[in-house]
mmCIF file of C-alpha atoms in Angstrom:
data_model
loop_
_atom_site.group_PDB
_atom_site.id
_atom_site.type_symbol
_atom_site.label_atom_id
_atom_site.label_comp_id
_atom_site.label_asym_id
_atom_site.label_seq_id
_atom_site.Cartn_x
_atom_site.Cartn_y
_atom_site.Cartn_z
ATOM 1 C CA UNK A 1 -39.362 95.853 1.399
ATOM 2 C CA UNK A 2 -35.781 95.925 2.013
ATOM 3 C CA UNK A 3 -35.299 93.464 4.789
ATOM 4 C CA UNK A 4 -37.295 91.230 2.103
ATOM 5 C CA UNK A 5 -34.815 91.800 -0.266
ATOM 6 C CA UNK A 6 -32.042 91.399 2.104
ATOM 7 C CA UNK A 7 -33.878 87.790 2.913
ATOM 8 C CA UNK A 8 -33.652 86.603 -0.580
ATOM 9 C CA UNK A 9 -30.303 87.613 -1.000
ATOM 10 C CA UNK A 10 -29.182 85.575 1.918
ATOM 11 C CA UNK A 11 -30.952 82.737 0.679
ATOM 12 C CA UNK A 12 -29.389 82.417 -2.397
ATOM 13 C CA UNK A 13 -26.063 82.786 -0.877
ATOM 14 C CA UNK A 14 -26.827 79.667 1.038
ATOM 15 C CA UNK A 15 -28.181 77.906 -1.873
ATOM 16 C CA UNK A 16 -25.138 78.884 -3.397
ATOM 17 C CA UNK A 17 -22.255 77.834 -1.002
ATOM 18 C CA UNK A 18 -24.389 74.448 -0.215
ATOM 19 C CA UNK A 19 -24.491 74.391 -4.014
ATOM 20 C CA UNK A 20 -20.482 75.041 -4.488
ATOM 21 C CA UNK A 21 -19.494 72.202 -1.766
ATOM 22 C CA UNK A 22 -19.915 68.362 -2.976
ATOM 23 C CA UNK A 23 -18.783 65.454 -0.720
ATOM 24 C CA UNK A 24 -17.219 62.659 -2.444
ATOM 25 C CA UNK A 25 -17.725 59.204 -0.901
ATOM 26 C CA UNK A 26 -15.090 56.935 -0.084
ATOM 27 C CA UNK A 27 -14.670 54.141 -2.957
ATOM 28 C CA UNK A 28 -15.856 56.890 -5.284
ATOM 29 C CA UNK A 29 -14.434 59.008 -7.738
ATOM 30 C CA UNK A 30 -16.502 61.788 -9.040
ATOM 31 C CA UNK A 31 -16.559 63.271 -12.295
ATOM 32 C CA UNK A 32 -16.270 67.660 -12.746
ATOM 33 C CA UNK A 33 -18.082 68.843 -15.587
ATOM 34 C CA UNK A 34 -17.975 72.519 -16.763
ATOM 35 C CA UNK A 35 -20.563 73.666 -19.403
ATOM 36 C CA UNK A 36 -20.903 70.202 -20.249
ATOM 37 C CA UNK A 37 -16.960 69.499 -20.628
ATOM 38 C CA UNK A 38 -14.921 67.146 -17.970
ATOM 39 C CA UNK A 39 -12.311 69.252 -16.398
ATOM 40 C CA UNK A 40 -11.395 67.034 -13.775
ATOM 41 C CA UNK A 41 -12.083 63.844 -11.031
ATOM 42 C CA UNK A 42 -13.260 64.890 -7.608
ATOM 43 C CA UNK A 43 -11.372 62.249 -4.926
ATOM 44 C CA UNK A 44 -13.182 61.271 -1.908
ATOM 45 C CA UNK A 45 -13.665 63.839 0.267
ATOM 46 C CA UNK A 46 -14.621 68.001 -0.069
ATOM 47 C CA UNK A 47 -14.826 69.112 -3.055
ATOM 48 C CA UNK A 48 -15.495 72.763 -4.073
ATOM 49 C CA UNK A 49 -16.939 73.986 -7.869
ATOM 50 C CA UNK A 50 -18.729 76.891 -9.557
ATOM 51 C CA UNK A 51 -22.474 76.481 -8.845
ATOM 52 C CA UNK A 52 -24.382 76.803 -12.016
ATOM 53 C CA UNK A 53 -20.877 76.695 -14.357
ATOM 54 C CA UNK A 54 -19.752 73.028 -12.971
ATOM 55 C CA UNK A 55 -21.842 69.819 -11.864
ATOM 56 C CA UNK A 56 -21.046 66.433 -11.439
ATOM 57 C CA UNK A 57 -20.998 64.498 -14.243
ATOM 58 C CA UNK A 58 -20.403 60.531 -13.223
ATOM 59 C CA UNK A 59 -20.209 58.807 -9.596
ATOM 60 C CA UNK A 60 -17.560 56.106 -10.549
ATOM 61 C CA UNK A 61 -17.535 53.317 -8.450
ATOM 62 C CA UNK A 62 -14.041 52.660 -7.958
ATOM 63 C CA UNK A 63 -14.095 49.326 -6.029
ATOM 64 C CA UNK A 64 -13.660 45.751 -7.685
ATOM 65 C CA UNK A 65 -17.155 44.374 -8.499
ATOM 66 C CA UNK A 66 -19.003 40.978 -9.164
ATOM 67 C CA UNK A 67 -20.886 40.722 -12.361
ATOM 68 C CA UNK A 68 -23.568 37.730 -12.793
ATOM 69 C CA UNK A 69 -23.401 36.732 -16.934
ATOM 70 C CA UNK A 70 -26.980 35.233 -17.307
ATOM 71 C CA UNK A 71 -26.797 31.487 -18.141
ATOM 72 C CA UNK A 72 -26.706 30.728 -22.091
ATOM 73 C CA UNK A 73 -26.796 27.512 -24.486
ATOM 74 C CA UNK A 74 -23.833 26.728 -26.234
ATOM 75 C CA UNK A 75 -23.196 24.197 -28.755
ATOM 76 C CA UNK A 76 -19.379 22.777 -28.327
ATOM 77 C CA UNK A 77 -16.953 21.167 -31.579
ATOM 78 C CA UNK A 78 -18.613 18.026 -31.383
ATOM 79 C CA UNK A 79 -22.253 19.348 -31.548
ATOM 80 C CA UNK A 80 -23.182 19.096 -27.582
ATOM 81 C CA UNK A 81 -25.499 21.371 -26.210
ATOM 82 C CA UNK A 82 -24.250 22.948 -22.623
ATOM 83 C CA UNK A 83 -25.921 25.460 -20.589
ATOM 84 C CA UNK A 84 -23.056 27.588 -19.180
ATOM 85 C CA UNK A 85 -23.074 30.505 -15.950
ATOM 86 C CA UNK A 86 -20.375 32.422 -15.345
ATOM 87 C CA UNK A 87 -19.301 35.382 -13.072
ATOM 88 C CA UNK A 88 -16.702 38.689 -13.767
ATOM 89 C CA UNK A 89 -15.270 40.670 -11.272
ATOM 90 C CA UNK A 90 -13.364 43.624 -12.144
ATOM 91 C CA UNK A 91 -11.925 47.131 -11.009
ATOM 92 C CA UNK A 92 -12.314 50.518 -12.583
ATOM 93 C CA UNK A 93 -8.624 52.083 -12.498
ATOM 94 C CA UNK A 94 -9.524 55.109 -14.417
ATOM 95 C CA UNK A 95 -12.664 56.979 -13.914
ATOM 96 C CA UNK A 96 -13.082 59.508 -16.999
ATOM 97 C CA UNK A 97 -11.807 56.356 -19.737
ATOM 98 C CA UNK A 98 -14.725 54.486 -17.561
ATOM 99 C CA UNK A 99 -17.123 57.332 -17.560
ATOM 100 C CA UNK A 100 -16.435 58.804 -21.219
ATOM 101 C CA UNK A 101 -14.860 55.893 -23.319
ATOM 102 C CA UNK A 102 -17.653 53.345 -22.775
ATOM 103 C CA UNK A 103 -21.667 53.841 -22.617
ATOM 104 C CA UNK A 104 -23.259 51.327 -20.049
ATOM 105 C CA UNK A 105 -20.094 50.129 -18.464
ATOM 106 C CA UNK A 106 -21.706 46.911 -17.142
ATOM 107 C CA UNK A 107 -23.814 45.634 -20.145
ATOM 108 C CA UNK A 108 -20.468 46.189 -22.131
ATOM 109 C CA UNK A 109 -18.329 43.787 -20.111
ATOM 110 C CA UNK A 110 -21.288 41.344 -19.792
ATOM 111 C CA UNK A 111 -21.851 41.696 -23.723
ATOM 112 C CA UNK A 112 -18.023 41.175 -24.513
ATOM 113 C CA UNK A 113 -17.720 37.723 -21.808
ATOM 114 C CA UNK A 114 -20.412 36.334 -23.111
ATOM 115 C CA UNK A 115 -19.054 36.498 -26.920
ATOM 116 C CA UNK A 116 -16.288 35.719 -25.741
ATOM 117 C CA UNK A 117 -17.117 32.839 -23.851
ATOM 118 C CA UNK A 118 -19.347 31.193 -26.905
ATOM 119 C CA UNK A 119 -16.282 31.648 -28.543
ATOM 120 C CA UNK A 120 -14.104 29.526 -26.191
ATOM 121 C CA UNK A 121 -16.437 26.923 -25.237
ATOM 122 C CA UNK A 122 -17.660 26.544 -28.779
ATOM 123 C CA UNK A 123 -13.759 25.532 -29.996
ATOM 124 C CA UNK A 124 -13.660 22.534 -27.766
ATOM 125 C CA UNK A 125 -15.509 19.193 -26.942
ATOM 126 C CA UNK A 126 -17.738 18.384 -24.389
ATOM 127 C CA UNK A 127 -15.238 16.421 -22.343
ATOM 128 C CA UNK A 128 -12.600 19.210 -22.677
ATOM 129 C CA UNK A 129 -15.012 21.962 -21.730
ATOM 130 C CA UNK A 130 -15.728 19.553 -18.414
ATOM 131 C CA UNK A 131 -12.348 19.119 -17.512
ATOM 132 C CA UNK A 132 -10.601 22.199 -18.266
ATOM 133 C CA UNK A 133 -12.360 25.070 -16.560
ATOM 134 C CA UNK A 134 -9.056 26.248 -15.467
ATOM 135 C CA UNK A 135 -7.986 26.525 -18.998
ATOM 136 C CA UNK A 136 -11.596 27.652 -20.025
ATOM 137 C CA UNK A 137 -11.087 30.736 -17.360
ATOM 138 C CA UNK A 138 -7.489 31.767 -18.001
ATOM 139 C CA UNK A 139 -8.426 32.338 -21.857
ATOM 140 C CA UNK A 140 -11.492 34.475 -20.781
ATOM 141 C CA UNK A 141 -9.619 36.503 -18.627
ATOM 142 C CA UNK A 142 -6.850 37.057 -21.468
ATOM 143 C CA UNK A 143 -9.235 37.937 -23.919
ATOM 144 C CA UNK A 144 -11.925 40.344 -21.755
ATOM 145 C CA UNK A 145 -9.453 42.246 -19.836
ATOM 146 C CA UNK A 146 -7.090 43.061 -22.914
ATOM 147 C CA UNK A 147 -11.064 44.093 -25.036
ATOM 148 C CA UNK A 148 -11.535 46.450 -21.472
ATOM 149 C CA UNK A 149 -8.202 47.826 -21.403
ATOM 150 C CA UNK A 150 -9.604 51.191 -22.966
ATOM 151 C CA UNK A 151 -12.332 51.613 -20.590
ATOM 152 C CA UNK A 152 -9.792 52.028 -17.729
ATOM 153 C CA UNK A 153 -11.146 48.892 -16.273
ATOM 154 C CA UNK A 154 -9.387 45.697 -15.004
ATOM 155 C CA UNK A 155 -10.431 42.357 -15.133
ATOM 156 C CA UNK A 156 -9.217 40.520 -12.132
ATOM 157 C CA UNK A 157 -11.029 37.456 -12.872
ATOM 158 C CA UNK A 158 -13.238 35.272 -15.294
ATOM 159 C CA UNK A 159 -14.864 32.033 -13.616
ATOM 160 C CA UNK A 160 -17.357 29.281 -15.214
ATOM 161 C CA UNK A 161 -20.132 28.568 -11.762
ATOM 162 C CA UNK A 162 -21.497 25.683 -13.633
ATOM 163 C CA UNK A 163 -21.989 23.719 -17.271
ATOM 164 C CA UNK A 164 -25.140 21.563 -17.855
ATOM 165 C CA UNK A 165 -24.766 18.938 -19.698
ATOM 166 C CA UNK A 166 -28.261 17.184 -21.989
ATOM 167 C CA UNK A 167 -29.469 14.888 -19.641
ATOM 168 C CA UNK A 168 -29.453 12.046 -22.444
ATOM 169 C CA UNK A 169 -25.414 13.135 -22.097
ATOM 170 C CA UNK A 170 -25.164 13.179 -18.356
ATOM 171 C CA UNK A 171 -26.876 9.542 -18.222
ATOM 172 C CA UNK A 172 -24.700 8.659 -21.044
ATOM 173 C CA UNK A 173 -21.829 9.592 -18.984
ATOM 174 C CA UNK A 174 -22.971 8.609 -15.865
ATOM 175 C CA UNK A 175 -23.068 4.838 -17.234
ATOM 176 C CA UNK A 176 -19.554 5.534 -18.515
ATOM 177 C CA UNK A 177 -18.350 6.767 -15.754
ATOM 178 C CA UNK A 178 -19.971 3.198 -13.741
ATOM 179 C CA UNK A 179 -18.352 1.095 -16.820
ATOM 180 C CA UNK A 180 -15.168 2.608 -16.485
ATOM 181 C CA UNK A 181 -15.540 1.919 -12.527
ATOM 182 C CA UNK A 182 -16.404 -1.337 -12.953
ATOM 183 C CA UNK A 183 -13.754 -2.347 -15.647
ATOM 184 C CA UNK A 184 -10.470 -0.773 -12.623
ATOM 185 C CA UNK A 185 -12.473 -2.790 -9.922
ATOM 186 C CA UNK A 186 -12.474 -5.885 -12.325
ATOM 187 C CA UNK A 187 -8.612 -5.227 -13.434
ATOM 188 C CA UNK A 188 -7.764 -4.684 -9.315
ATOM 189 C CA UNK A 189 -9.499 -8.100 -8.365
ATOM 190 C CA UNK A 190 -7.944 -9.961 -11.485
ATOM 191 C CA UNK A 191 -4.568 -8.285 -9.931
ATOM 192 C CA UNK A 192 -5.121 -9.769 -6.783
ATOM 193 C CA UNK A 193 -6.284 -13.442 -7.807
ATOM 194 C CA UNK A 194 -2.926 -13.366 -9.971
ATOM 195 C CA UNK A 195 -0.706 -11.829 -7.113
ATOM 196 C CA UNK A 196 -2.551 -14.240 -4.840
ATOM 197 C CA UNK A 197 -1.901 -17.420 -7.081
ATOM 198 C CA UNK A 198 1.381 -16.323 -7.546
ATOM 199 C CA UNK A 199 2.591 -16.521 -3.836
ATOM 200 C CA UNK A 200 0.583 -19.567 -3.506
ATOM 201 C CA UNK A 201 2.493 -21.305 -6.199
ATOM 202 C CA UNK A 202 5.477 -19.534 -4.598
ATOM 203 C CA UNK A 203 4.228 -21.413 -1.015
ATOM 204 C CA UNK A 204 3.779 -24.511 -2.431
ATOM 205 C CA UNK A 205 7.052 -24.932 -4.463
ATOM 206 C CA UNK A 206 9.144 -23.334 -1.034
ATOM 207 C CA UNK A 207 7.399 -26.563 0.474
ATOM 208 C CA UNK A 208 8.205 -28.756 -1.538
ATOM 209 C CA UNK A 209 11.455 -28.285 -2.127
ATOM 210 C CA UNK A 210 11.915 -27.793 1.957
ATOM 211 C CA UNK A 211 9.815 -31.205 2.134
ATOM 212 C CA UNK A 212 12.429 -32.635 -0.656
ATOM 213 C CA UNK A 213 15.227 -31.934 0.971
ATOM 214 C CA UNK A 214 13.940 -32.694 5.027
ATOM 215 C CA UNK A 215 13.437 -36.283 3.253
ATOM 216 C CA UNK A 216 16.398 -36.520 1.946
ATOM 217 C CA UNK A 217 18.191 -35.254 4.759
ATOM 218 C CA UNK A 218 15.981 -38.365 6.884
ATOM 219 C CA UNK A 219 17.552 -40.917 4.181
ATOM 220 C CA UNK A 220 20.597 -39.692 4.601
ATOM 221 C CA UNK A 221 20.576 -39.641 8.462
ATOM 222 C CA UNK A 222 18.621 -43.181 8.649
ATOM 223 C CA UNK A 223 21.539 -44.470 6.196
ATOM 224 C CA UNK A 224 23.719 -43.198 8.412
ATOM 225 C CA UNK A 225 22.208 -44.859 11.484
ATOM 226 C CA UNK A 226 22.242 -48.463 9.524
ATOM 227 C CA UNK A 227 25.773 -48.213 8.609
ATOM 228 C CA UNK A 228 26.838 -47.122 12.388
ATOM 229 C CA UNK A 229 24.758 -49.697 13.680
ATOM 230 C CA UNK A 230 26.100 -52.241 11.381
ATOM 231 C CA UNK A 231 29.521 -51.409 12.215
ATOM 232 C CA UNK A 232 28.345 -51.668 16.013
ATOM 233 C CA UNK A 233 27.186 -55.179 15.301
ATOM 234 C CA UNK A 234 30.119 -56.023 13.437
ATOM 235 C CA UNK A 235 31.967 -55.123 16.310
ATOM 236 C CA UNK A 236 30.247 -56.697 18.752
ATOM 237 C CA UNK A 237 30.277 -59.845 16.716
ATOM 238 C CA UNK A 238 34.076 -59.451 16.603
ATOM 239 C CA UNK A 239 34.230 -59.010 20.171
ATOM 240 C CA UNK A 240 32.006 -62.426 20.594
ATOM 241 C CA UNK A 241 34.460 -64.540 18.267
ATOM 242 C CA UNK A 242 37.499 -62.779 20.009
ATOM 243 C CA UNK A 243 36.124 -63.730 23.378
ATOM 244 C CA UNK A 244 35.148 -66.883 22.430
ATOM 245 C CA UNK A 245 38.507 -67.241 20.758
ATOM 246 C CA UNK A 246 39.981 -66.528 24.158
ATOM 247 C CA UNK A 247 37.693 -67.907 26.773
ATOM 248 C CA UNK A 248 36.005 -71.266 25.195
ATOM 249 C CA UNK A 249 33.153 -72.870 26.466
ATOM 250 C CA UNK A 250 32.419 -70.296 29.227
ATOM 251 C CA UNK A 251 32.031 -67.421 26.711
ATOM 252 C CA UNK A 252 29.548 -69.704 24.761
ATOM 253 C CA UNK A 253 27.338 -70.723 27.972
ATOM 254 C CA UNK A 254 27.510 -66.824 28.919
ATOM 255 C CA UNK A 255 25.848 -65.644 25.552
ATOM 256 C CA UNK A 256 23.239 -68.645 25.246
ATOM 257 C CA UNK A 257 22.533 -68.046 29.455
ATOM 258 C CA UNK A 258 22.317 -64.139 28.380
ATOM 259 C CA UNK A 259 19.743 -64.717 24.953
ATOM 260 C CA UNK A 260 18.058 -67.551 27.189
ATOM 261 C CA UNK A 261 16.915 -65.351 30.020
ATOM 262 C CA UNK A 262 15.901 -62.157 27.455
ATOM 263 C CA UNK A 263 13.799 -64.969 25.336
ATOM 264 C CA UNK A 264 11.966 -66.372 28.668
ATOM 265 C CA UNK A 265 11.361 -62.659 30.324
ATOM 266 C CA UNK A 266 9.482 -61.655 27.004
ATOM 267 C CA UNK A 267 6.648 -64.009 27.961
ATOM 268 C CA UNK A 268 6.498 -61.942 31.383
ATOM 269 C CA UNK A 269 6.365 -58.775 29.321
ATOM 270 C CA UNK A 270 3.404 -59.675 27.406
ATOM 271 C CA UNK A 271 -0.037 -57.485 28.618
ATOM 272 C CA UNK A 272 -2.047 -60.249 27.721
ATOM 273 C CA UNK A 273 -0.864 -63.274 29.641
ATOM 274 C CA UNK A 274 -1.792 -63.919 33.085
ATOM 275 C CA UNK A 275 -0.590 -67.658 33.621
ATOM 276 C CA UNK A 276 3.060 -67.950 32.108
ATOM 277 C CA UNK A 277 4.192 -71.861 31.819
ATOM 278 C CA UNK A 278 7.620 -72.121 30.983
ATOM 279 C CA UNK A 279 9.380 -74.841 29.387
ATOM 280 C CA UNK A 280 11.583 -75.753 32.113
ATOM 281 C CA UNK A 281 12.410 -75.409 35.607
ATOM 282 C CA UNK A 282 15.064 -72.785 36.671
ATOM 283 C CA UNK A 283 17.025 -75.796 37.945
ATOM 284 C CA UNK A 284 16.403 -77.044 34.465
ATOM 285 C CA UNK A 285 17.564 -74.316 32.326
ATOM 286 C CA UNK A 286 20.937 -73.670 34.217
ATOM 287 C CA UNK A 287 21.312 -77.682 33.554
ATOM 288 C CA UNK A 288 20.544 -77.109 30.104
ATOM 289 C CA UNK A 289 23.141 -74.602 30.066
ATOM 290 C CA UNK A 290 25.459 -76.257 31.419
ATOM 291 C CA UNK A 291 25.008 -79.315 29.208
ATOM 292 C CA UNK A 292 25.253 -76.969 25.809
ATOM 293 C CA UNK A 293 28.615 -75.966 27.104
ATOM 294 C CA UNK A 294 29.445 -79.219 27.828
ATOM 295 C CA UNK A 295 28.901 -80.517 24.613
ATOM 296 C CA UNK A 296 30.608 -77.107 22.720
ATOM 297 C CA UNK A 297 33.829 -78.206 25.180
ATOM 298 C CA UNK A 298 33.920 -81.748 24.205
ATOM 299 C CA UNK A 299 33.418 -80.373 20.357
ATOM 300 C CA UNK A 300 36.358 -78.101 21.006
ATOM 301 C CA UNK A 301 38.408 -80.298 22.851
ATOM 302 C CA UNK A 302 38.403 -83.068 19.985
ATOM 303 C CA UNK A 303 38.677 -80.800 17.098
ATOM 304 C CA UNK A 304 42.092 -79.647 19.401
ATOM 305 C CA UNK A 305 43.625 -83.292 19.836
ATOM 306 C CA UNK A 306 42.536 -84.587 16.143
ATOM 307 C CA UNK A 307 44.211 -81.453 15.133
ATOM 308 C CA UNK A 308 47.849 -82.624 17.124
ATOM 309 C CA UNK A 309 47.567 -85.874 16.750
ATOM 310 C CA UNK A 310 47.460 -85.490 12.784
ATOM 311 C CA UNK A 311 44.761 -88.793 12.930
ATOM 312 C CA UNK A 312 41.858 -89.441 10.975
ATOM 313 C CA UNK A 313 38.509 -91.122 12.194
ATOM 314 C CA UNK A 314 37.012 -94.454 9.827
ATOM 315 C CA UNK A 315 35.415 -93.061 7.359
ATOM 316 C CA UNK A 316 31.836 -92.833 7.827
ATOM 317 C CA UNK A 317 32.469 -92.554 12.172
ATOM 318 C CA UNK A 318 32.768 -90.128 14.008
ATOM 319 C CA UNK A 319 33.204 -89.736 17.983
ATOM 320 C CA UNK A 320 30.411 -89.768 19.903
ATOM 321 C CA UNK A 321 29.623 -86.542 21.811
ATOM 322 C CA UNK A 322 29.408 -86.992 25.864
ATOM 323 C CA UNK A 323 26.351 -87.187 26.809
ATOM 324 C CA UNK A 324 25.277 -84.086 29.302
ATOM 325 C CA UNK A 325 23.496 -84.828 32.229
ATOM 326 C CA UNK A 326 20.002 -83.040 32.285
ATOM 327 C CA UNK A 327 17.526 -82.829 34.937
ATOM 328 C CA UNK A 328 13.981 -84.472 34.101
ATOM 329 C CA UNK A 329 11.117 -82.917 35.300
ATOM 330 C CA UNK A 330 8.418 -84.651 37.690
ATOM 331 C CA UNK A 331 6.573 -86.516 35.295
ATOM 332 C CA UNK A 332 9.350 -88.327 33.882
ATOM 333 C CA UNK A 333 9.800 -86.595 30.466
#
């Protein structure tokens, strides 16, 4: 009988010690209740209470979790029905405010976004609550994590995962959106076509006045060519009187011999001709020469001696030029 009662009692001193040791995971911050009443937060590690006095009350989790907010209909300013998701992640800081100050810890936070976020959404048009999800977010987080403060919670952040649109509203703004595209694409191409006439107009004036001023740089050069070659042939017309002046009769028969010979070696030039009859014999053209010369040296000669002599001719006569000599051809003529 005793050795059974010494059994028992060692039993329930091991049920007792295991009972009196509690091992608090790491992340976790446990909660000491005696008789009912928090005394104090067990840190992670060994922890010792008063079996049957003190229990564990809560098993806070003390790292920064994700909460899912269900998706929900809300109606915007201008009467626009969106379907909105969101997503909360926060951080318990103090584990008796979170254990004692709040009942459901979770459903609370999800309960107060979700007001929260009908509340923010429903204040602005459809367009605004499509483009300004930053904004959106940034009042959320405001306005949930000062509502949580209390609870020894912190909200680290507030973000929208995605807003539905009607579909009559995303067609509507899908044509828009095409419309819009169209009208820049339009506006870019009428750019172009104006830049491009533009420098075309540009091109074409550039030309012209290049063109304008090439031709009158050609009149101006070809003027200038007909003046210097006038002046060249006045020249050389002054150097034919002077050396006729000086020379007589020989300086005549020189230029007629010289303009002869170019006339008669034109014919010889010409691609077409294959027979060339000339006029005369070469015997006959020096003989025509030389009677042209003789007749300019009689011409000369009396002009000189009616000139000294101071006489005049009968009216009505005048001296007969000496007849030149010139060779006839063969046939008599």
């Amino acid at each position: 009988m005793e050795l059974i009662l010494l059994g028992l009692l060692l039993a329930l001193l091991v049920v007792f010690l295991l009972s009196a040791v509690t091992v608090v995971k790491q992340g976790f911050v446990y909660t000491i209740e005696r008789f009912g009443k928090f005394t104090k937060a067990a840190d992670p590690g060994l922890t010792l209470i008063v079996p049957f006095i003190e229990r564990v009350g809560h098993k806070i989790n003390m790292m920064e979790q994700v909460l899912d907010i269900p998706g929900q209909e809300i109606i915007t300013a201008d009467n626009a029905m969106v379907g909105v998701d969101a997503v909360v992640f926060f951080q318990v800081l103090d584990a008796p405010k979170a254990a004692y100050e709040v009942s459901g810890l979770q459903n609370a936070i999800m309960a107060l976004t979700t007001t929260n976020l009908r509340t923010v959404m429903g204040s602005m048009d459809l367009d605004e609550t499509l483009s300004k999800r930053d904004e959106i977010n940034a009042r959320l987080l405001s306005v949930v994590d000062h509502a949580t403060s209390p609870w020894g919670i912190k909200i680290t952040r507030v973000e929208i995962k995605d807003i539905r649109p009607p579909l009559d509203i995303s067609e509507a703004m899908a044509r828009q959106m095409k419309a819009e595209r169209l009208k820049r694409a339009e506006i870019l191409e009428a750019e172009g076509d104006k830049t491009s006439s533009i420098l075309r107009a540009e091109g074409r004036k550039q030309s012209a006045i290049l063109e304008a001023e090439g031709n009158r740089e050609a009149q101006f050069r070809d003027a200038e060519a007909r003046e210097r070659a006038a002046e060249a042939e006045a020249r050389a017309t002054q150097m034919v009187s002077d050396a006729i002046a000086s020379s007589g009769s020989q300086a005549i028969n020189y230029f007629i011999a010289q303009e002869y010979t170019k006339a008669v070696g034109k014919f010889a030039e010409s691609p077409n001709a294959k027979t060339i009859l000339f006029p005369v014999e070469a015997t006959q053209l020096i003989g025509s020469l030389g009677g042209i010369g003789e007749l300019v040296k009689d011409a000369v000669t009396d002009g000189t001696v009616q000139a000294n002599s101071g006489t005049e001719l009968p009216k009505g006569r005048t001296k007969a030029p000496a007849r030149a000599s010139v060779p006839r051809t063969g046939d008599g003529r």
